[in-house]
């Protein structure tokens, strides 16, 4: 007689998902639709990962700024599926440039032509580079050259130094030197798609109530379908047992860790964390996961009584403590913020940067001091609340020949999978790419098997 006890009843495979970011949530939705009995384990007290929300002043709003593009078909579809189709709002936004101590608009072709830091020939080469990149379909060859080599060849050294380099440093820090050209290609493709008619008009969208609204609906839908969402549950280890079951050990807030068994486990946490959770991986698999280099972020949210500019994004080419100014209230109706303005000050940096270890008060002083210098009318007395998010692993650096070193989704441990942003080889990290990754993985691995 066969005495083997399966972790599942015979009809519903028991599947554990590690992480409740958009990858984990999308996979939970799809798997439950094909009859899996899904449990999500999330180390934080709330769902959403990088897209999660927090309290700022009296508001509950996104910890990091998020917009949706008209071309974000995967994001739009999943938000529609959780019932928020009519909650999108689309707005024409403007882009600013802070350069040589001045704030300039660069929101349309005329402003681009009048943009003072570059002569006419440099502007032409810059425009031609953007146009060329927006039309280029085969990005594979771009993995072989650094972004600096590629942009200097197309735009010229002066334009690279004056425009591209500060923008690259803003997003990548010094790591721009090791980044391949596929990164800027993906960025241009995405920004070009945001403009609904050539380079003329920029349309961005958001969901009323922000991601607080989206995540609340998403968790309601999942719970209605029977998904068990465990918060404050950090997965420590997953092992395959001799009887074929997948044993998962998660620690709760009190430090208690009880093993549970599943049929399958999908890890959506950052690659290096997955390597620690899975001791049975081969050395080669572990190395691939551990070798992924992430960039981190220190991102301040400033809730303040007055707007500082009309630009949703202000790119900065001067040296400042933060690498851009995102005025969300130039996109989102101020009624959402009780009439206040909400501004984000991001700084992307290496995970071991000393800024991570500075106190909140030090960072506040450093950031607000600089904001006062940039915007004469900004007064810190108007600030209702200043809050800092620190994340050491935000997105993987696209280095030369990146796609050759991407970790596989299927591991050597049967029924255990690792799916994470390191497998997006030509992207900029956004929810659209994240949901797309989840959908494709689901299609290839589960949907075909049904
Ligand atoms: C500053 C900033 C701005 C952004 N702006 C935009 C934007 O405008 N538009 C857009 O579309 N996208 C934007 N994004 C990107 C978007 O947030 C991400 O693409 C998306 O949230 C990634 O989802 P994920 O599930 O892959 O990863 P994550 O959200 O990182 O989820 C991973 C989850 O795993 C959990 N976890 C880790 N270890 C464990 C463990 N041991 N046990 C249990 N759980 C664990 C984490 O807590 C986390 O919740 C932005 C991101 C940032 C940081």
Short mmCIF file of C-alpha atoms and ligand atoms in Angstrom, two decimals:
data_model
loop_
_atom_site.label_atom_id
_atom_site.label_comp_id
_atom_site.label_asym_id
_atom_site.label_seq_id
_atom_site.Cartn_x
_atom_site.Cartn_y
_atom_site.Cartn_z
CA UNK A 1 0.00 0.00 0.00
CA UNK A 2 1.28 3.45 -0.83
CA UNK A 3 1.55 5.34 2.48
CA UNK A 4 2.99 8.58 1.01
CA UNK A 5 0.99 11.56 2.28
CA UNK A 6 0.75 14.48 -0.12
CA UNK A 7 0.77 18.04 1.27
CA UNK A 8 -2.37 18.70 -0.76
CA UNK A 9 -5.71 17.09 -1.07
CA UNK A 10 -5.75 15.37 -4.44
CA UNK A 11 -7.43 18.13 -6.40
CA UNK A 12 -5.83 21.34 -5.10
CA UNK A 13 -2.04 21.66 -5.19
CA UNK A 14 -0.79 23.61 -2.17
CA UNK A 15 1.47 26.43 -3.35
CA UNK A 16 3.52 28.84 -1.28
CA UNK A 17 4.51 32.25 -2.68
CA UNK A 18 7.31 34.18 -0.99
CA UNK A 19 6.74 37.94 -1.31
CA UNK A 20 3.61 40.04 -1.84
CA UNK A 21 4.91 42.52 -4.40
CA UNK A 22 3.13 42.68 -7.76
CA UNK A 23 4.92 39.52 -8.84
CA UNK A 24 3.63 37.53 -5.88
CA UNK A 25 0.13 39.01 -6.03
CA UNK A 26 -0.27 38.37 -9.78
CA UNK A 27 0.96 34.80 -9.45
CA UNK A 28 -1.38 34.19 -6.52
CA UNK A 29 -4.33 35.39 -8.60
CA UNK A 30 -3.46 33.22 -11.60
CA UNK A 31 -2.69 30.10 -9.57
CA UNK A 32 -5.85 30.31 -7.54
CA UNK A 33 -7.79 30.64 -10.80
CA UNK A 34 -6.49 27.21 -11.89
CA UNK A 35 -7.35 25.64 -8.56
CA UNK A 36 -4.20 25.99 -6.47
CA UNK A 37 -4.53 26.47 -2.73
CA UNK A 38 -2.24 29.51 -2.36
CA UNK A 39 -0.49 30.94 0.71
CA UNK A 40 1.50 34.18 0.41
CA UNK A 41 4.28 34.80 2.94
CA UNK A 42 5.28 38.45 3.36
CA UNK A 43 7.97 39.62 5.73
CA UNK A 44 6.52 43.16 6.06
CA UNK A 45 3.41 44.16 8.00
CA UNK A 46 1.68 45.07 4.72
CA UNK A 47 1.45 43.78 1.14
CA UNK A 48 2.82 45.50 -1.97
CA UNK A 49 6.63 45.42 -1.61
CA UNK A 50 8.15 48.38 -3.47
CA UNK A 51 4.63 49.53 -4.37
CA UNK A 52 3.38 49.36 -0.77
CA UNK A 53 1.84 52.32 1.01
CA UNK A 54 2.41 54.09 4.29
CA UNK A 55 1.02 56.86 6.43
CA UNK A 56 2.22 60.40 5.69
CA UNK A 57 0.48 63.13 7.67
CA UNK A 58 -3.15 62.01 7.63
CA UNK A 59 -2.76 60.33 4.24
CA UNK A 60 -2.22 56.75 3.25
CA UNK A 61 -0.25 56.97 0.04
CA UNK A 62 2.52 55.24 -1.94
CA UNK A 63 5.87 54.91 -0.17
CA UNK A 64 7.50 55.42 -3.58
CA UNK A 65 6.02 57.51 -6.41
CA UNK A 66 4.15 55.45 -9.00
CA UNK A 67 2.60 56.38 -12.33
CA UNK A 68 0.93 54.28 -15.00
CA UNK A 69 1.60 54.86 -18.70
CA UNK A 70 -1.04 54.53 -21.41
CA UNK A 71 1.19 51.81 -22.87
CA UNK A 72 1.33 49.82 -19.58
CA UNK A 73 -1.08 47.18 -20.84
CA UNK A 74 -0.22 44.57 -18.19
CA UNK A 75 -0.59 47.01 -15.28
CA UNK A 76 -3.84 48.35 -16.65
CA UNK A 77 -5.27 44.86 -17.19
CA UNK A 78 -4.50 43.60 -13.68
CA UNK A 79 -5.90 46.79 -12.11
CA UNK A 80 -9.01 46.42 -14.25
CA UNK A 81 -9.31 42.79 -13.17
CA UNK A 82 -9.49 43.75 -9.50
CA UNK A 83 -12.38 46.04 -10.37
CA UNK A 84 -10.78 49.50 -10.67
CA UNK A 85 -11.21 50.08 -14.42
CA UNK A 86 -13.10 53.32 -13.88
CA UNK A 87 -10.67 54.68 -11.32
CA UNK A 88 -7.86 55.60 -13.72
CA UNK A 89 -7.18 59.26 -14.28
CA UNK A 90 -5.03 60.41 -17.20
CA UNK A 91 -3.29 63.75 -17.06
CA UNK A 92 -1.02 65.70 -19.39
CA UNK A 93 2.15 66.42 -17.42
CA UNK A 94 5.23 68.60 -17.83
CA UNK A 95 8.90 67.83 -17.41
CA UNK A 96 11.46 70.22 -15.96
CA UNK A 97 15.23 70.35 -16.02
CA UNK A 98 17.28 71.86 -13.22
CA UNK A 99 20.55 72.78 -14.81
CA UNK A 100 23.26 75.37 -14.04
CA UNK A 101 21.18 76.61 -11.08
CA UNK A 102 18.07 77.25 -13.20
CA UNK A 103 14.76 75.47 -13.52
CA UNK A 104 13.75 75.08 -17.18
CA UNK A 105 10.78 73.51 -18.87
CA UNK A 106 11.45 70.77 -21.39
CA UNK A 107 7.94 69.59 -22.08
CA UNK A 108 7.60 70.07 -25.83
CA UNK A 109 9.63 70.30 -29.02
CA UNK A 110 9.86 74.10 -28.96
CA UNK A 111 11.21 74.13 -25.41
CA UNK A 112 13.69 71.47 -26.42
CA UNK A 113 14.93 73.61 -29.30
CA UNK A 114 15.27 76.61 -26.99
CA UNK A 115 17.02 74.59 -24.25
CA UNK A 116 20.08 76.73 -23.41
CA UNK A 117 22.71 74.25 -22.13
CA UNK A 118 23.26 72.81 -25.65
CA UNK A 119 24.09 74.35 -29.03
CA UNK A 120 21.86 73.56 -32.01
CA UNK A 121 24.03 70.74 -33.39
CA UNK A 122 24.19 69.03 -29.98
CA UNK A 123 20.43 69.35 -29.67
CA UNK A 124 19.98 67.81 -33.09
CA UNK A 125 22.23 64.88 -32.14
CA UNK A 126 20.39 64.44 -28.83
CA UNK A 127 17.01 64.43 -30.60
CA UNK A 128 18.33 62.02 -33.24
CA UNK A 129 19.66 59.66 -30.52
CA UNK A 130 16.29 59.57 -28.77
CA UNK A 131 14.45 59.02 -32.04
CA UNK A 132 16.85 56.26 -33.14
CA UNK A 133 16.58 54.47 -29.77
CA UNK A 134 12.80 54.72 -29.85
CA UNK A 135 12.70 53.01 -33.25
CA UNK A 136 15.35 50.35 -32.56
CA UNK A 137 13.78 46.94 -31.98
CA UNK A 138 16.75 44.60 -31.55
CA UNK A 139 18.34 45.52 -28.22
CA UNK A 140 20.60 42.43 -27.97
CA UNK A 141 23.63 44.14 -29.51
CA UNK A 142 23.28 46.93 -26.93
CA UNK A 143 24.23 44.47 -24.18
CA UNK A 144 27.75 44.43 -25.58
CA UNK A 145 28.55 48.14 -25.18
CA UNK A 146 28.49 50.40 -22.17
CA UNK A 147 25.83 53.05 -22.06
CA UNK A 148 28.58 55.68 -22.05
CA UNK A 149 30.20 54.34 -25.24
CA UNK A 150 26.87 54.09 -27.05
CA UNK A 151 25.53 57.50 -26.11
CA UNK A 152 28.84 59.27 -26.74
CA UNK A 153 28.98 57.75 -30.22
CA UNK A 154 25.44 58.83 -31.06
CA UNK A 155 25.12 62.17 -29.24
CA UNK A 156 28.72 63.40 -28.99
CA UNK A 157 30.95 63.89 -25.94
CA UNK A 158 29.60 67.32 -25.02
CA UNK A 159 25.98 66.18 -24.92
CA UNK A 160 26.99 63.08 -23.01
CA UNK A 161 28.78 65.14 -20.33
CA UNK A 162 26.14 67.87 -20.14
CA UNK A 163 22.92 65.85 -20.33
CA UNK A 164 23.30 62.08 -20.41
CA UNK A 165 25.91 61.64 -17.70
CA UNK A 166 24.02 63.59 -15.00
CA UNK A 167 20.84 61.73 -15.92
CA UNK A 168 22.58 58.35 -15.79
CA UNK A 169 24.21 59.23 -12.48
CA UNK A 170 20.80 60.24 -11.19
CA UNK A 171 19.43 56.75 -11.80
CA UNK A 172 22.56 54.60 -11.41
CA UNK A 173 25.12 56.50 -9.35
CA UNK A 174 28.73 55.66 -10.32
CA UNK A 175 27.50 52.25 -11.50
CA UNK A 176 26.52 53.91 -14.80
CA UNK A 177 30.12 53.13 -15.89
CA UNK A 178 29.40 49.39 -15.83
CA UNK A 179 25.87 49.58 -17.22
CA UNK A 180 25.16 48.40 -20.74
CA UNK A 181 23.34 50.45 -23.39
CA UNK A 182 20.22 48.25 -23.15
CA UNK A 183 19.33 50.22 -20.01
CA UNK A 184 19.00 53.59 -21.75
CA UNK A 185 17.30 51.95 -24.72
CA UNK A 186 14.62 50.55 -22.39
CA UNK A 187 14.26 53.91 -20.63
CA UNK A 188 13.80 55.80 -23.92
CA UNK A 189 11.35 53.20 -25.21
CA UNK A 190 9.25 53.64 -22.07
CA UNK A 191 9.37 57.43 -22.03
CA UNK A 192 8.59 57.60 -25.72
CA UNK A 193 5.56 55.41 -25.14
CA UNK A 194 4.38 57.90 -22.49
CA UNK A 195 3.98 60.54 -25.15
CA UNK A 196 0.86 59.84 -27.07
CA UNK A 197 1.82 61.75 -30.21
CA UNK A 198 5.49 61.61 -31.05
CA UNK A 199 7.47 63.81 -28.66
CA UNK A 200 4.69 66.32 -28.26
CA UNK A 201 2.52 65.39 -25.33
CA UNK A 202 3.24 63.42 -22.18
CA UNK A 203 0.32 61.56 -20.58
CA UNK A 204 0.66 59.87 -17.22
CA UNK A 205 -2.00 58.10 -15.21
CA UNK A 206 -2.80 57.08 -11.67
CA UNK A 207 -5.57 55.29 -9.86
CA UNK A 208 -7.76 57.38 -7.57
CA UNK A 209 -6.68 56.66 -4.02
CA UNK A 210 -3.24 55.57 -5.26
CA UNK A 211 -1.81 52.08 -4.74
CA UNK A 212 -3.56 52.00 -1.34
CA UNK A 213 -6.77 51.58 -3.30
CA UNK A 214 -5.27 49.04 -5.73
CA UNK A 215 -3.67 46.90 -3.02
CA UNK A 216 -6.77 46.93 -0.83
CA UNK A 217 -8.88 45.69 -3.75
CA UNK A 218 -6.22 43.17 -4.79
CA UNK A 219 -6.07 41.62 -1.33
CA UNK A 220 -9.90 41.54 -1.12
CA UNK A 221 -10.09 39.72 -4.46
CA UNK A 222 -7.41 37.24 -3.39
CA UNK A 223 -9.06 36.61 -0.05
CA UNK A 224 -12.45 36.10 -1.72
CA UNK A 225 -10.75 33.42 -3.82
CA UNK A 226 -9.37 31.76 -0.70
CA UNK A 227 -5.74 32.95 -0.79
CA UNK A 228 -4.16 32.99 2.67
CA UNK A 229 -2.02 36.14 3.03
CA UNK A 230 0.40 35.90 5.95
CA UNK A 231 1.97 39.21 6.96
CA UNK A 232 4.98 39.60 9.28
CA UNK A 233 6.02 36.15 8.08
CA UNK A 234 9.64 36.01 6.97
CA UNK A 235 10.55 32.85 5.09
CA UNK A 236 13.84 31.49 6.43
CA UNK A 237 14.23 28.22 4.60
CA UNK A 238 12.63 26.03 1.95
CA UNK A 239 13.75 22.44 1.48
CA UNK A 240 12.64 19.48 -0.53
CA UNK A 241 12.02 16.47 1.71
CA UNK A 242 12.59 12.83 0.84
CA UNK A 243 8.86 12.20 0.48
CA UNK A 244 8.72 14.85 -2.26
CA UNK A 245 7.07 17.57 -0.18
CA UNK A 246 8.39 21.12 -0.06
CA UNK A 247 8.98 22.18 3.54
CA UNK A 248 8.88 25.90 4.31
CA UNK A 249 9.98 27.54 7.54
CA UNK A 250 8.72 31.08 8.20
CA UNK A 251 9.36 33.21 11.26
CA UNK A 252 6.64 35.35 12.78
CA UNK A 253 7.07 38.58 14.80
CA UNK A 254 7.72 36.71 18.03
CA UNK A 255 10.56 34.79 16.37
CA UNK A 256 8.55 31.55 16.28
CA UNK A 257 9.26 29.39 13.24
CA UNK A 258 7.04 26.41 12.51
CA UNK A 259 7.63 24.21 9.42
CA UNK A 260 4.75 23.76 6.97
CA UNK A 261 4.53 21.59 3.90
CA UNK A 262 3.53 22.50 0.35
CA UNK A 263 3.56 20.91 -3.08
CA UNK A 264 5.21 23.89 -4.74
CA UNK A 265 7.00 27.08 -3.74
CA UNK A 266 7.68 30.23 -5.79
CA UNK A 267 10.16 32.77 -4.44
CA UNK A 268 9.63 36.35 -5.69
CA UNK A 269 12.02 37.98 -3.19
CA UNK A 270 15.36 39.49 -4.38
CA UNK A 271 17.79 36.97 -5.89
CA UNK A 272 20.35 36.92 -3.06
CA UNK A 273 17.62 36.32 -0.45
CA UNK A 274 16.34 33.40 -2.55
CA UNK A 275 19.86 31.91 -2.50
CA UNK A 276 19.88 31.98 1.33
CA UNK A 277 16.39 30.47 1.62
CA UNK A 278 17.28 27.53 -0.65
CA UNK A 279 20.30 25.65 0.77
CA UNK A 280 19.72 22.69 -1.59
CA UNK A 281 20.51 24.71 -4.74
CA UNK A 282 23.65 23.75 -6.66
CA UNK A 283 26.70 25.99 -6.20
CA UNK A 284 26.26 27.32 -9.76
CA UNK A 285 22.63 28.26 -9.10
CA UNK A 286 23.54 29.96 -5.81
CA UNK A 287 26.31 31.91 -7.46
CA UNK A 288 24.06 33.16 -10.24
CA UNK A 289 21.56 34.43 -7.67
CA UNK A 290 24.23 35.95 -5.43
CA UNK A 291 26.05 37.63 -8.33
CA UNK A 292 23.11 39.89 -9.19
CA UNK A 293 24.12 43.42 -8.22
CA UNK A 294 21.29 45.59 -7.00
CA UNK A 295 20.94 49.32 -6.76
CA UNK A 296 19.20 50.73 -3.72
CA UNK A 297 17.27 53.89 -2.98
CA UNK A 298 16.85 56.49 -0.28
CA UNK A 299 13.57 58.19 -1.14
CA UNK A 300 12.06 61.04 0.88
CA UNK A 301 8.36 61.92 0.79
CA UNK A 302 7.65 65.57 1.55
CA UNK A 303 4.06 66.50 2.31
CA UNK A 304 3.94 70.27 2.18
CA UNK A 305 1.33 73.02 2.07
CA UNK A 306 2.49 74.55 -1.23
CA UNK A 307 3.60 73.24 -4.62
CA UNK A 308 7.16 73.91 -5.65
CA UNK A 309 6.75 73.55 -9.41
CA UNK A 310 4.38 72.58 -12.20
CA UNK A 311 6.58 69.66 -13.31
CA UNK A 312 5.79 66.06 -12.49
CA UNK A 313 9.46 65.15 -13.00
CA UNK A 314 12.34 67.57 -12.68
CA UNK A 315 15.58 66.04 -13.91
CA UNK A 316 18.63 67.45 -12.22
CA UNK A 317 21.97 67.87 -13.96
CA UNK A 318 23.64 69.81 -11.10
CA UNK A 319 25.11 68.12 -8.00
CA UNK A 320 22.34 67.79 -5.39
CA UNK A 321 21.74 65.26 -2.56
CA UNK A 322 18.76 63.79 -4.41
CA UNK A 323 18.77 62.86 -8.06
CA UNK A 324 15.38 64.15 -9.18
CA UNK A 325 12.32 65.97 -7.89
CA UNK A 326 9.01 64.23 -8.41
CA UNK A 327 6.05 66.44 -7.64
CA UNK A 328 3.25 63.91 -7.55
CA UNK A 329 0.70 66.66 -6.95
CA UNK A 330 1.48 67.96 -10.45
CA UNK A 331 -0.13 64.71 -11.64
CA UNK A 332 -2.50 63.65 -8.87
CA UNK A 333 -5.41 65.89 -7.93
CA UNK A 334 -4.47 67.81 -4.77
CA UNK A 335 -7.84 66.88 -3.28
CA UNK A 336 -6.29 63.44 -2.75
CA UNK A 337 -3.77 65.16 -0.44
CA UNK A 338 -6.21 67.42 1.45
CA UNK A 339 -5.04 70.36 -0.67
CA UNK A 340 -1.35 69.77 0.11
CA UNK A 341 1.48 69.01 -2.31
CA UNK A 342 3.28 65.66 -2.24
CA UNK A 343 6.89 65.67 -3.42
CA UNK A 344 9.34 62.77 -3.63
CA UNK A 345 13.11 63.24 -3.49
CA UNK A 346 14.78 60.00 -4.64
CA UNK A 347 18.44 59.13 -4.58
CA UNK A 348 19.44 55.87 -6.25
CA UNK A 349 22.67 54.48 -4.87
CA UNK A 350 24.76 51.42 -4.17
CA UNK A 351 23.44 49.22 -1.28
CA UNK A 352 26.55 49.96 0.82
CA UNK A 353 26.38 53.75 0.43
CA UNK A 354 26.91 55.63 3.70
CA UNK A 355 23.66 57.61 3.18
CA UNK A 356 21.71 54.52 4.28
CA UNK A 357 23.24 54.78 7.75
CA UNK A 358 22.55 58.48 8.32
CA UNK A 359 19.76 59.33 10.74
CA UNK A 360 16.39 60.59 9.52
CA UNK A 361 17.17 64.05 10.97
CA UNK A 362 20.48 64.22 9.10
CA UNK A 363 18.87 63.24 5.78
CA UNK A 364 16.01 65.69 6.31
CA UNK A 365 18.43 68.55 6.94
CA UNK A 366 20.58 67.55 3.95
CA UNK A 367 17.63 67.23 1.53
CA UNK A 368 15.54 70.21 2.67
CA UNK A 369 18.59 72.51 2.77
CA UNK A 370 19.20 71.73 -0.88
CA UNK A 371 15.54 72.10 -1.83
CA UNK A 372 15.57 75.59 -0.29
CA UNK A 373 18.56 76.54 -2.43
CA UNK A 374 16.94 75.24 -5.61
CA UNK A 375 13.48 76.74 -5.07
CA UNK A 376 13.55 80.25 -3.58
CA UNK A 377 9.85 80.07 -2.73
CA UNK A 378 10.12 76.77 -0.87
CA UNK A 379 9.90 77.21 2.90
CA UNK A 380 10.43 74.26 5.24
CA UNK A 381 7.90 75.78 7.66
CA UNK A 382 5.26 74.60 5.17
CA UNK A 383 6.33 70.97 5.49
CA UNK A 384 3.58 68.90 7.11
CA UNK A 385 5.63 65.70 7.21
CA UNK A 386 8.98 64.43 5.91
CA UNK A 387 9.42 60.67 5.74
CA UNK A 388 12.28 58.53 4.46
CA UNK A 389 12.17 55.15 2.77
CA UNK A 390 15.42 53.16 2.56
CA UNK A 391 15.59 50.06 0.34
CA UNK A 392 18.95 48.46 -0.39
CA UNK A 393 17.74 46.21 -3.20
CA UNK A 394 15.52 47.94 -5.71
CA UNK A 395 16.65 46.93 -9.18
CA UNK A 396 19.39 44.81 -10.72
CA UNK A 397 22.14 46.57 -12.59
CA UNK A 398 22.16 45.70 -16.31
CA UNK A 399 25.86 45.03 -16.79
CA UNK A 400 27.59 43.97 -20.04
CA UNK A 401 26.20 40.66 -21.39
CA UNK A 402 23.69 40.67 -18.55
CA UNK A 403 21.28 38.18 -20.09
CA UNK A 404 23.99 35.46 -20.05
CA UNK A 405 24.11 35.52 -16.25
CA UNK A 406 20.38 35.62 -15.50
CA UNK A 407 19.26 33.02 -12.92
CA UNK A 408 16.79 30.41 -14.19
CA UNK A 409 13.20 30.41 -12.97
CA UNK A 410 13.06 26.65 -12.66
CA UNK A 411 15.57 25.41 -10.08
CA UNK A 412 17.21 22.01 -9.64
CA UNK A 413 14.88 21.50 -6.65
CA UNK A 414 11.75 20.00 -8.13
CA UNK A 415 8.65 22.22 -7.75
CA UNK A 416 10.65 25.17 -6.40
CA UNK A 417 10.95 28.30 -8.57
CA UNK A 418 12.70 31.66 -8.30
CA UNK A 419 11.04 34.53 -10.19
CA UNK A 420 12.28 38.07 -9.66
CA UNK A 421 13.25 41.31 -11.38
CA UNK A 422 16.76 39.98 -12.17
CA UNK A 423 15.04 38.06 -14.99
CA UNK A 424 13.97 41.29 -16.71
CA UNK A 425 16.87 41.71 -19.09
CA UNK A 426 15.80 44.77 -21.06
CA UNK A 427 13.74 46.85 -18.69
CA UNK A 428 13.64 49.85 -16.40
CA UNK A 429 11.82 48.20 -13.46
CA UNK A 430 8.17 49.06 -13.39
CA UNK A 431 4.97 47.29 -12.48
CA UNK A 432 4.14 46.64 -16.13
CA UNK A 433 7.33 44.59 -16.60
CA UNK A 434 6.79 42.91 -13.23
CA UNK A 435 3.26 41.77 -14.05
CA UNK A 436 4.38 40.71 -17.54
CA UNK A 437 7.12 38.55 -15.98
CA UNK A 438 4.56 36.92 -13.69
CA UNK A 439 2.07 36.30 -16.54
CA UNK A 440 4.73 34.77 -18.82
CA UNK A 441 6.10 32.55 -16.09
CA UNK A 442 2.59 31.40 -15.24
CA UNK A 443 1.78 30.68 -18.90
CA UNK A 444 4.99 28.71 -19.49
CA UNK A 445 5.04 26.77 -16.24
CA UNK A 446 1.46 26.25 -15.11
CA UNK A 447 -1.15 27.21 -17.69
CA UNK A 448 0.21 24.79 -20.31
CA UNK A 449 0.14 21.95 -17.79
CA UNK A 450 -3.60 22.37 -17.14
C1 LIG B 1 11.24 54.83 -6.14
C2 LIG B 1 10.48 53.90 -7.03
C3 LIG B 1 9.65 54.41 -8.00
C4 LIG B 1 8.94 53.57 -8.84
N1 LIG B 1 8.12 54.13 -9.77
C5 LIG B 1 7.37 53.33 -10.55
C6 LIG B 1 6.42 53.88 -11.45
O1 LIG B 1 6.26 55.11 -11.55
N2 LIG B 1 5.68 53.04 -12.22
C7 LIG B 1 5.82 51.69 -12.14
O2 LIG B 1 5.12 50.97 -12.85
N3 LIG B 1 6.73 51.12 -11.30
C8 LIG B 1 7.51 51.89 -10.51
N4 LIG B 1 8.39 51.33 -9.63
C9 LIG B 1 8.69 49.88 -9.71
C10 LIG B 1 7.70 48.96 -9.00
O3 LIG B 1 7.49 49.38 -7.68
C11 LIG B 1 8.27 47.53 -9.06
O4 LIG B 1 8.42 47.16 -10.41
C12 LIG B 1 7.41 46.46 -8.41
O5 LIG B 1 6.81 46.92 -7.23
C13 LIG B 1 8.27 45.22 -8.13
O6 LIG B 1 7.48 44.16 -7.62
P1 LIG B 1 8.13 42.75 -7.21
O7 LIG B 1 7.03 41.88 -6.75
O8 LIG B 1 9.00 42.25 -8.30
O9 LIG B 1 9.17 43.06 -6.04
P2 LIG B 1 8.95 43.69 -4.60
O10 LIG B 1 7.92 44.72 -4.63
O11 LIG B 1 10.31 44.03 -4.10
O12 LIG B 1 8.38 42.45 -3.73
C14 LIG B 1 9.19 41.50 -3.12
C15 LIG B 1 8.53 41.18 -1.78
O13 LIG B 1 9.23 40.09 -1.15
C16 LIG B 1 9.22 40.32 0.24
N5 LIG B 1 10.25 39.48 0.86
C17 LIG B 1 11.60 39.60 0.74
N6 LIG B 1 12.20 38.63 1.48
C18 LIG B 1 11.23 37.88 2.03
C19 LIG B 1 11.22 36.74 2.89
N7 LIG B 1 12.36 36.16 3.29
N8 LIG B 1 10.03 36.23 3.28
C20 LIG B 1 8.85 36.80 2.88
N9 LIG B 1 8.79 37.90 2.07
C21 LIG B 1 9.98 38.41 1.65
C22 LIG B 1 9.47 41.81 0.34
O14 LIG B 1 9.13 42.32 1.61
C23 LIG B 1 8.60 42.34 -0.79
O15 LIG B 1 7.30 42.66 -0.34
C24 LIG B 1 9.10 52.15 -8.73
C25 LIG B 1 9.92 51.62 -7.74
C26 LIG B 1 10.61 52.48 -6.88
C27 LIG B 1 11.46 51.90 -5.81
#
